[in-house]
Short mmCIF file of C-alpha atoms in Angstrom, two decimals:
data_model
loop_
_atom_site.label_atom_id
_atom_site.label_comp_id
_atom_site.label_asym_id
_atom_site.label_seq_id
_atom_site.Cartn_x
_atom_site.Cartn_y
_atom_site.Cartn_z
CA UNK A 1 -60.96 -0.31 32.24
CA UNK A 2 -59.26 -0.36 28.97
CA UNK A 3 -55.59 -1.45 30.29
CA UNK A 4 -57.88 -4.04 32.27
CA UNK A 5 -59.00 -5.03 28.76
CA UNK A 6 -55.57 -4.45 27.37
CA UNK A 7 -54.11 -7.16 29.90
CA UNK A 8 -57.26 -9.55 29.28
CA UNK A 9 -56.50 -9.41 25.72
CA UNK A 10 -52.88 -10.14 25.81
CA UNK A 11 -53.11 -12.69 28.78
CA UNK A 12 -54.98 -14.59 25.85
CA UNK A 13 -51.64 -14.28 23.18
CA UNK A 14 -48.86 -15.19 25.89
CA UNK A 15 -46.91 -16.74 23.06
CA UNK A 16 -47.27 -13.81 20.46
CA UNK A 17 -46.03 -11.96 23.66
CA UNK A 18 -43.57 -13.46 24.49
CA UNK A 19 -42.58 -13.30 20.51
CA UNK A 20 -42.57 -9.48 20.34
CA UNK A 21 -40.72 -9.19 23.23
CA UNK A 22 -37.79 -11.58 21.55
CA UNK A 23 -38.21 -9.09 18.18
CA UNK A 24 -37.47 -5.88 20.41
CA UNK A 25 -34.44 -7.21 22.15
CA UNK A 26 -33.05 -8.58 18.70
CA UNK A 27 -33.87 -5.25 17.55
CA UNK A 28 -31.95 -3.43 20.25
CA UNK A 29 -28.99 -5.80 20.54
CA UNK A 30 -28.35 -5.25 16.60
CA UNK A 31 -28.15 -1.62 16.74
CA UNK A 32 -26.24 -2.11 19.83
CA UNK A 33 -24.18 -4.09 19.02
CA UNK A 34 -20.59 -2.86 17.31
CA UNK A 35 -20.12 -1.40 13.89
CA UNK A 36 -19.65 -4.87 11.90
CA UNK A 37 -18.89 -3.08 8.72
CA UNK A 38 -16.11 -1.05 10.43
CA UNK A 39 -14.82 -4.34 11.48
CA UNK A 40 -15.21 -6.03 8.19
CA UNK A 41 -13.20 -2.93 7.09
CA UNK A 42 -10.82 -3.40 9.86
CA UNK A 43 -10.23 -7.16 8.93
CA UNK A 44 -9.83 -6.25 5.40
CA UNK A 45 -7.12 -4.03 6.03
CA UNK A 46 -5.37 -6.14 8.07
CA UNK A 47 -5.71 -9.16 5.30
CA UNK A 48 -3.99 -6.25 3.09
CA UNK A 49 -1.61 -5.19 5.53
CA UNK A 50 -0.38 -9.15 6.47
CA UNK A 51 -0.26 -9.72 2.15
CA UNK A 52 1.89 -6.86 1.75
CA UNK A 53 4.54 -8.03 4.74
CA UNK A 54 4.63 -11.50 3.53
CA UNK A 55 4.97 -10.43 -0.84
CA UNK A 56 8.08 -8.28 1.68
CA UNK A 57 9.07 -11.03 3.46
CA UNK A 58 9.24 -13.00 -0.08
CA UNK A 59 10.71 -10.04 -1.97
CA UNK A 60 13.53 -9.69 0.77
CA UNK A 61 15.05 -12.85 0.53
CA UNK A 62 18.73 -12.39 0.05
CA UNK A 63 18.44 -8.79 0.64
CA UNK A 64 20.40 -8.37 3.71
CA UNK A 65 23.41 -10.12 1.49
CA UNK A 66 22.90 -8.63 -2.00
CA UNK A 67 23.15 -5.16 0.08
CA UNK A 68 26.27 -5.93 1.63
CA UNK A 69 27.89 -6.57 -1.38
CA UNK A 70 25.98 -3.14 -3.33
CA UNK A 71 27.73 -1.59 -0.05
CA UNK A 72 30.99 -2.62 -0.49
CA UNK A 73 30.62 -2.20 -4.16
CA UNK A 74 28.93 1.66 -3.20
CA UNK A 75 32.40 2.49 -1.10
CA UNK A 76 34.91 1.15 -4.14
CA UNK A 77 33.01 3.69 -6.08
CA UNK A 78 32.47 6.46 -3.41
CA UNK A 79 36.46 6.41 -3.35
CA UNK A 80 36.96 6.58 -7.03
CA UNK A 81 35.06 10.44 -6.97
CA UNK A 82 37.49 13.01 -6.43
CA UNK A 83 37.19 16.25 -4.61
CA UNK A 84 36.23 18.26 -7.59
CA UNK A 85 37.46 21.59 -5.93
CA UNK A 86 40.77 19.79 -4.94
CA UNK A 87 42.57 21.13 -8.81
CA UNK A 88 45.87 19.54 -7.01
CA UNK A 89 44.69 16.24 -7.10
CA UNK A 90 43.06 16.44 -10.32
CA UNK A 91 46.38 17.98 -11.95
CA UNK A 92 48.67 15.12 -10.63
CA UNK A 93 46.36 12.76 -12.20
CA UNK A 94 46.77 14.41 -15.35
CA UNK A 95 50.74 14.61 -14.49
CA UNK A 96 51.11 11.19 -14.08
CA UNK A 97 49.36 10.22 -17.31
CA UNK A 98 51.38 12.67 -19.16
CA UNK A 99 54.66 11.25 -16.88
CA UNK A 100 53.79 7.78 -17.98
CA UNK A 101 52.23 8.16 -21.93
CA UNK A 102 55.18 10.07 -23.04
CA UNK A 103 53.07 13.78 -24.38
CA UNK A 104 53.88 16.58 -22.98
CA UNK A 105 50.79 18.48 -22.00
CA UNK A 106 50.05 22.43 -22.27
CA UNK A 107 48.84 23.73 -18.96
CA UNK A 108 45.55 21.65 -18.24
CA UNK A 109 42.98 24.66 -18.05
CA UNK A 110 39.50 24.09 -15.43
CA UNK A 111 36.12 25.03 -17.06
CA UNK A 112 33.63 24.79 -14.95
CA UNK A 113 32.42 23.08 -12.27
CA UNK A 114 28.83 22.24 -12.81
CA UNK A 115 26.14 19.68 -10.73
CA UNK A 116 25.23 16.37 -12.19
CA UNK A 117 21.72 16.26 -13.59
CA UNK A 118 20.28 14.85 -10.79
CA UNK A 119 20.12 18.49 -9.06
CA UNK A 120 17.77 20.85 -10.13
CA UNK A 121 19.24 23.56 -12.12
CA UNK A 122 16.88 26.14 -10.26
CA UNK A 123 17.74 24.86 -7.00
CA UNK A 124 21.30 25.05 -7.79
CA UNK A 125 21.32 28.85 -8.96
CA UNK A 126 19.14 29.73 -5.92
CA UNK A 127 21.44 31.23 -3.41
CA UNK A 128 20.30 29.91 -0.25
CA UNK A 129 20.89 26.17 -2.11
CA UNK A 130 23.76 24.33 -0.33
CA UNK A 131 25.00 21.42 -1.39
CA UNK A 132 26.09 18.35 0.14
CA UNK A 133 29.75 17.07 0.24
CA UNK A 134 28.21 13.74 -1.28
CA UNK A 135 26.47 15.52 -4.31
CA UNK A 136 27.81 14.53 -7.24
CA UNK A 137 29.56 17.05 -9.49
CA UNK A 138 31.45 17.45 -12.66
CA UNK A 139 34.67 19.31 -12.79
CA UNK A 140 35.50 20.19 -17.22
CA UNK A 141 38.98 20.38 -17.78
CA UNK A 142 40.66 21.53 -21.25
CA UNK A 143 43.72 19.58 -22.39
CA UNK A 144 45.86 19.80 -25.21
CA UNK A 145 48.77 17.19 -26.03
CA UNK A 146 51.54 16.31 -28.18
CA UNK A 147 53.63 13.66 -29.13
CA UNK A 148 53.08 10.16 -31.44
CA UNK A 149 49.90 8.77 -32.33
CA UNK A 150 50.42 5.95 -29.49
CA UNK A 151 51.58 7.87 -27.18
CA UNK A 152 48.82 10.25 -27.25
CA UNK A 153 46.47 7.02 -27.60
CA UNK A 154 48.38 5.81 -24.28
CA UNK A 155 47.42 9.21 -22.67
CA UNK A 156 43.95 9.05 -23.53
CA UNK A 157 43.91 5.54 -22.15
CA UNK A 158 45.12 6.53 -18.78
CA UNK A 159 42.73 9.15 -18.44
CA UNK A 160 39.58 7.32 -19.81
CA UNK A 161 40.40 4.34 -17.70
CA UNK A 162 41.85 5.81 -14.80
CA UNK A 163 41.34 6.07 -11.44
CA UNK A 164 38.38 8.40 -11.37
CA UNK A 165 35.19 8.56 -13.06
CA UNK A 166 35.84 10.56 -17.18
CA UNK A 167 34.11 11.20 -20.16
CA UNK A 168 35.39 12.81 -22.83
CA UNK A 169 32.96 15.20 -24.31
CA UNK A 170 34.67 16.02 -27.47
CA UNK A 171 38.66 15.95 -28.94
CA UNK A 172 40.31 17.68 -32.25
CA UNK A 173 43.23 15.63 -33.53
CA UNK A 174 45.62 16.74 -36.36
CA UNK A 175 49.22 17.02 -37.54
CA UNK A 176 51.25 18.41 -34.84
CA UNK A 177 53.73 20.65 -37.66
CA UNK A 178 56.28 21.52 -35.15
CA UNK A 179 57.31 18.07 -34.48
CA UNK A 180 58.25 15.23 -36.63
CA UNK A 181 55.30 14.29 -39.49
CA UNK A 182 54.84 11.13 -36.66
CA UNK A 183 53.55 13.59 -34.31
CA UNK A 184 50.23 14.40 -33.66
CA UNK A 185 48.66 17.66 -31.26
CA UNK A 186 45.40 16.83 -29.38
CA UNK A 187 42.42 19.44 -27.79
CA UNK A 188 40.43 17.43 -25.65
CA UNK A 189 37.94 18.15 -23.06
CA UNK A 190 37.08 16.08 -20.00
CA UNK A 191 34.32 15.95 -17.75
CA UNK A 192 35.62 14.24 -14.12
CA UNK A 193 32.63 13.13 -12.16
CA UNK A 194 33.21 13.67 -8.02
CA UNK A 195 31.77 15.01 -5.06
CA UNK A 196 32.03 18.64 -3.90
CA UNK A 197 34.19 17.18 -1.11
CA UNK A 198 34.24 19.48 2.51
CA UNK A 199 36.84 21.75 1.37
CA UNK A 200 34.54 24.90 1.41
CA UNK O 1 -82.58 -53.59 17.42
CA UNK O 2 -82.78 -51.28 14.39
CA UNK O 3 -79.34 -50.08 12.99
CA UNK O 4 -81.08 -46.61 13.15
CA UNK O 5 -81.20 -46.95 16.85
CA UNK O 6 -77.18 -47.30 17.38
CA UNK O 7 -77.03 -44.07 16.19
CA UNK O 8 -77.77 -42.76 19.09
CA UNK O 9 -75.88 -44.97 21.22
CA UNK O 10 -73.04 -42.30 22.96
CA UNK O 11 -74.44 -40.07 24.44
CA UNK O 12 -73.28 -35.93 24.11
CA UNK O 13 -71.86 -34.37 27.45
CA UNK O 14 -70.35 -31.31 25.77
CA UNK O 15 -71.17 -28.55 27.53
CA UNK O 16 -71.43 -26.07 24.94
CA UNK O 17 -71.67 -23.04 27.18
CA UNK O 18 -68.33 -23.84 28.32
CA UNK O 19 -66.29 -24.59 25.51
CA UNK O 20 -63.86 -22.16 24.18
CA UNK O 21 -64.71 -20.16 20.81
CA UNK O 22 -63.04 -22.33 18.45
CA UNK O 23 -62.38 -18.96 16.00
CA UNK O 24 -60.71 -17.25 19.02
CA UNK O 25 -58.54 -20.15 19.25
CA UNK O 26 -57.74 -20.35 15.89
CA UNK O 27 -57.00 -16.37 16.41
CA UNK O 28 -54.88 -16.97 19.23
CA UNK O 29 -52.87 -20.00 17.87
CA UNK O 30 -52.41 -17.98 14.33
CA UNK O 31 -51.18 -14.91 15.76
CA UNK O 32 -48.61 -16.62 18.15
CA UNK O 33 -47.31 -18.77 15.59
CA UNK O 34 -46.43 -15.87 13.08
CA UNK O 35 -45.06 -13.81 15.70
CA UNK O 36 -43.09 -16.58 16.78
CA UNK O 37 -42.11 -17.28 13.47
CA UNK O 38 -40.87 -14.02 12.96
CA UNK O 39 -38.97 -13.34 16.47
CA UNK O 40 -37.19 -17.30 15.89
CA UNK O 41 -36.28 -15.74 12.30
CA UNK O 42 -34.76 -12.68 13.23
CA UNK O 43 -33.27 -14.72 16.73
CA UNK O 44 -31.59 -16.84 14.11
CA UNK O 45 -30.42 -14.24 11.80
CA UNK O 46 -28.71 -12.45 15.29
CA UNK O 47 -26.92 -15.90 16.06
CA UNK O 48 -25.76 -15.75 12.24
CA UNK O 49 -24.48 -12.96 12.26
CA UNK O 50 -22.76 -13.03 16.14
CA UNK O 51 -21.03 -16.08 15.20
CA UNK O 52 -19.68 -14.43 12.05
CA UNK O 53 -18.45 -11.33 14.45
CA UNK O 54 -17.15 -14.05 16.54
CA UNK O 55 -15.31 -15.77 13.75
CA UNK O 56 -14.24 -12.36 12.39
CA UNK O 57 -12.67 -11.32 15.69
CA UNK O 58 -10.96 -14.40 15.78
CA UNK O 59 -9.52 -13.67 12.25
CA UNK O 60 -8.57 -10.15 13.36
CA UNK O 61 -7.11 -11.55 16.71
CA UNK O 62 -5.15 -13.72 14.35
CA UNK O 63 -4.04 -11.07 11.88
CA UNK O 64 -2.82 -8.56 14.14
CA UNK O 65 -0.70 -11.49 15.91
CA UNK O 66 0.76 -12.28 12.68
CA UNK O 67 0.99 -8.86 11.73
CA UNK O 68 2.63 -8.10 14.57
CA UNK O 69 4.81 -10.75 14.73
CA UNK O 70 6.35 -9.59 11.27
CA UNK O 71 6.14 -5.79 11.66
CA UNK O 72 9.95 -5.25 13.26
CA UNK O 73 11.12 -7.70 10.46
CA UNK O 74 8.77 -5.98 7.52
CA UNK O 75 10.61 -2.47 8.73
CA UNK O 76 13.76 -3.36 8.71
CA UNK O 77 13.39 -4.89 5.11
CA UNK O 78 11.99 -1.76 4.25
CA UNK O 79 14.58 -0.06 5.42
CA UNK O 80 17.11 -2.24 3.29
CA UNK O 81 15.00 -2.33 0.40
CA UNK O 82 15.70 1.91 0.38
CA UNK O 83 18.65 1.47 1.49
CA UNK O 84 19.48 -0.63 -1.99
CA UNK O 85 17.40 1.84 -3.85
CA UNK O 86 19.55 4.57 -2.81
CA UNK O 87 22.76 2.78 -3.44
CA UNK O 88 21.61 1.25 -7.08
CA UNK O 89 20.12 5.16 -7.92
CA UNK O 90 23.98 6.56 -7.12
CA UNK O 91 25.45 3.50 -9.00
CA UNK O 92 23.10 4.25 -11.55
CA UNK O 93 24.04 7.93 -11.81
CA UNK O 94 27.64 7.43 -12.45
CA UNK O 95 27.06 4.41 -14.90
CA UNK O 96 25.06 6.53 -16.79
CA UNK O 97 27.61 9.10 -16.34
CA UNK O 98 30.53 6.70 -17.74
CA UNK O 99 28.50 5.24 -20.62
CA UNK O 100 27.26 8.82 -21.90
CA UNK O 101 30.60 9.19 -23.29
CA UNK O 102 32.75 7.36 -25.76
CA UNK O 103 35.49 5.38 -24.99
CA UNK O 104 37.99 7.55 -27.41
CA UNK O 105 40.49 4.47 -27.91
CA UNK O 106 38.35 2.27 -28.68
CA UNK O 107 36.96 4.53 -31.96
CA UNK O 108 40.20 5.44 -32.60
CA UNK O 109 40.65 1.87 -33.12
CA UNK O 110 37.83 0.91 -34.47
CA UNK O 111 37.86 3.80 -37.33
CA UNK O 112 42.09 2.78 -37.55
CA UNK O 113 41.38 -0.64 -38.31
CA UNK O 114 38.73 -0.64 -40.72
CA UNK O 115 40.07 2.97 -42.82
CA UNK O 116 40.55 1.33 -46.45
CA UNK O 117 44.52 1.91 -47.30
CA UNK O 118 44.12 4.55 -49.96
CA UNK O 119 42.55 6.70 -47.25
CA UNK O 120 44.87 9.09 -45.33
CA UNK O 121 43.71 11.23 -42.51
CA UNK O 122 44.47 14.64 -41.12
CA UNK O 123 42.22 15.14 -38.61
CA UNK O 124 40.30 13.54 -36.42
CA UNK O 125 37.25 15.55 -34.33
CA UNK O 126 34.55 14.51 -31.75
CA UNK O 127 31.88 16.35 -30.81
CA UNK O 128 28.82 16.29 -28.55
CA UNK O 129 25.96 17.42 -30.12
CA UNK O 130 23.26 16.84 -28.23
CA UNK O 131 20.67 19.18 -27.74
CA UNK O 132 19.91 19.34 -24.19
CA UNK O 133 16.89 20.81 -24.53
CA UNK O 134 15.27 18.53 -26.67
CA UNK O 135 15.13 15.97 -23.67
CA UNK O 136 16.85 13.32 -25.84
CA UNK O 137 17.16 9.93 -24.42
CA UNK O 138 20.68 9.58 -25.85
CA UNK O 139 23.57 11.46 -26.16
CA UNK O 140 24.66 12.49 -30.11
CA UNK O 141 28.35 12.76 -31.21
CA UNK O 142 30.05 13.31 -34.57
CA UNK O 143 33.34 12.27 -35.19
CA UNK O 144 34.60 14.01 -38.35
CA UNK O 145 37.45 12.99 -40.54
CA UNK O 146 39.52 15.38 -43.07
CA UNK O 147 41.74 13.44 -44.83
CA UNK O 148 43.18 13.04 -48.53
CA UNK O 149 42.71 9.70 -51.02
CA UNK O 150 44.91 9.20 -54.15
CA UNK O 151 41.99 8.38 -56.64
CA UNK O 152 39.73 9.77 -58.77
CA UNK O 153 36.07 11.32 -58.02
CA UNK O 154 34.57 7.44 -58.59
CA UNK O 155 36.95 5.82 -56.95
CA UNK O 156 37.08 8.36 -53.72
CA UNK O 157 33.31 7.55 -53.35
CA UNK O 158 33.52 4.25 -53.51
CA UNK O 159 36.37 3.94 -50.88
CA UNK O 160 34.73 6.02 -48.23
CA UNK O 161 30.89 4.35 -49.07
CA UNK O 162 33.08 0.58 -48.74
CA UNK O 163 34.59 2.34 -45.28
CA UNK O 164 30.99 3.57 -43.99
CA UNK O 165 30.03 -0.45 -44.69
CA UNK O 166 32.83 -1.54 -42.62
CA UNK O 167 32.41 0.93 -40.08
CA UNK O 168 28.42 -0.51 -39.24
CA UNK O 169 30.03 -3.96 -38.38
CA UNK O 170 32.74 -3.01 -36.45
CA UNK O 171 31.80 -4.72 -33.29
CA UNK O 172 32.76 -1.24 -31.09
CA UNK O 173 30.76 0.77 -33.56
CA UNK O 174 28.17 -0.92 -34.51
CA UNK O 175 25.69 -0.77 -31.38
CA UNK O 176 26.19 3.16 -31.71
CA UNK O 177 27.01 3.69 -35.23
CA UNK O 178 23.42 5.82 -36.64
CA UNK O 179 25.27 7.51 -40.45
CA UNK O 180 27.84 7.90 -41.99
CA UNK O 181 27.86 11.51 -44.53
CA UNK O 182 30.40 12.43 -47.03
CA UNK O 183 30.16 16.16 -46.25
CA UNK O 184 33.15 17.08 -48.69
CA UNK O 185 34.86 15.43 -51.86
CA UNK O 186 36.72 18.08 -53.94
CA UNK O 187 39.40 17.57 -56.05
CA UNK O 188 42.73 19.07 -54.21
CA UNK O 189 44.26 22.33 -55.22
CA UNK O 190 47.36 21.77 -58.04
CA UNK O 191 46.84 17.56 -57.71
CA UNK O 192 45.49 15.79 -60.40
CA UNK O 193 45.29 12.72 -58.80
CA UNK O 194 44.03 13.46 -55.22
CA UNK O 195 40.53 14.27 -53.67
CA UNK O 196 40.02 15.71 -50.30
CA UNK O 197 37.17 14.93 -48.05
CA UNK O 198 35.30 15.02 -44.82
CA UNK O 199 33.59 12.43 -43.58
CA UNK O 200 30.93 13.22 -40.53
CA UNK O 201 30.03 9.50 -38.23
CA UNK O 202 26.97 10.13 -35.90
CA UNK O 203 26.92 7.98 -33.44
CA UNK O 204 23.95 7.81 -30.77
CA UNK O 205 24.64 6.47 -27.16
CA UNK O 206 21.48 5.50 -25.48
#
């Protein structure tokens, strides 16, 4: 009796009906329907993402060229780093600037042979550390020559400007009293930047 | 006829017993409208919104084409751009290596050229002093210079202050050049005329 009335009653709102029924499947499609903030999301990355590639793209220009040439560059430097544990090498560059300056040079004496900054001092003392042949390192030598001002000034010269990569980290000059009063006795010590090399 | 007689002149066939309750049509018309109202509403809001989805699919579709389209180019100018990193770090390294020192013919030189003539030298020392520990940005040196000048105390002072002035313009110097001290000016041992002194250049390479 009362779904008879039920019916009755609608039967007389077909529109309002027909309505409701519209509101529920709205309703049901929304929730349904996919996550449209995970694809707002989505779309937002991907407006990131293609910004980024193109500010790339943009950046890049001439890359592929300036990097060649920082290669080539790279190897003319990569061959100016001596073996640091190859004292050989390192004493006939100190021979032949002594050969071609003129002093005669007291036996060049090796320091210590110590990493550039760029390794960690803890990592370095650890004894499981290895280095790399590439890794940079500094060999210290001690020098001390004689002879005239120029000619020690040629020496110098040679060394500083050299084939390989010196500093010199401090000098004492004076009156070399042996020789003539033209001659002059120099301490120096030199830090030569190279690579550990694969000698060990 | 009267006018009060055309009054009546149509006559009423409604059959009231079978017209509809004019509140329950009012009801009826009311309740479909606002419910209709609200379902076309929200029906319109759906289409909205769908077409937005569909336009924002489109603009993803779009995207990852692009995106993908780019990608194998976008990685391999990663790839260079480390590539360059790496290389200008190492390049980096030793030029920070070569410029932490100084070029020792060039002060000789520079300290040669501008010594005033009364000044003679007899030694000639460079030193690092930086403190490592400090975390300095710079590296510190001090050149010092013993040497002799035929002069009076006045005169001595004046030579080496003159030299210190000449010394900050140097064009070498001068970009590193930080003081100039007069550690020592004594009067030398049996000379009347002759002062010894030692003169300490800092010099800062950043």
């Amino acid at each position: 009796m009362a779904s008879e009335d039920a019916v009755d009653t609608l039967s007389k709102y077909p529109y309002a009906v027909a309505g409701v029924a519209i509101i529920i499947a709205v309703i049901f499609l929304w929730f349904t329907a996919e996550d449209s903030m995970q694809k707002d999301n989505r779309l937002m990355d991907l407006e990131q993402a293609v910004r980024i590639v193109e500010h790339n793209e943009r950046s890049s220009e001439g890359l592929d060229r300036d990097l060649k040439n920082l290669e080539k560059f790279h190897e003319s430097i990569v061959e100016r780093l001596v073996e640091v544990d190859n004292a050989t090498e390192i004493l006939a560059f100190f021979l032949r600037a002594e050969e071609e300056s003129g002093v005669k040079m007291k036996d060049p004496k090796e320091d210590d042979i110590t990493p550039l900054k760029t390794i960690d001092e803890e990592d370095y003392d650890d004894e499981d550390f290895e280095l790399s042949p590439d890794d940079r390192m500094i060999a210290q030598y001690q020098l001390t020559i004689g002879g005239t001002f120029p000619q020690v000034l040629t020496f110098v010269d040679k060394i500083y400007n050299g084939p390989y990569f010196v500093n010199v980290s401090s000098f004492e000059m004076g009156r070399e009293t042996k020789f003539s009063p033209k001659h002059v006795q120099m301490a120096l010590k030199v830090n030569i930047l190279g690579r550990r090399g694969d000698s060990e | 006829m009267s006018r009060s007689g055309n009054r009546r002149w149509h006559t009423n066939f409604r059959d009231v017993s079978k017209l509809p309750n004019l509140e329950e049509v009012k009801q009826q018309f009311m309740v479909s409208a606002i419910v209709l109202g609200l379902a076309l509403v929200l029906m319109g809001f759906y289409i909205m919104g769908k077409t937005e989805r569909i336009i924002v699919d489109e603009q993803i579709h779009s995207l990852e084409q692009t995106f993908a389209e780019k990608e194998a180019n976008n990685i391999a100018n990663i790839a260079a751009d480390a590539a360059f990193q790496e290389k200008s770090a190492f390049i980096q390294e030793i030029d920070d290596f070569y410029r932490s020192g100084v070029d020792p013919v060039a002060l000789f030189l520079a300290i040669s050229s501008k010594r005033p003539k009364d000044l003679v030298f007899e030694s000639f020392r460079l030193e690092n002093v930086s403190d490592a520990t400090l975390n300095e940005e710079g590296e510190l040196y001090e050149v010092s210079l013993d040497g002799f000048i035929r002069s009076g105390y006045d005169e001595a002072f004046q030579a080496v202050k003159v030299f210190g002035r000449q010394l900050e313009k140097d064009p070498y110097l001068e970009p590193i050049f930080r003081d100039l001290e007069v550690e020592k000016l004594t009067r030398g041992a049996g000379m009347s005329k002759m002062m010894t002194f030692t003169i300490v250049i800092k010099l800062e390479i950043s």
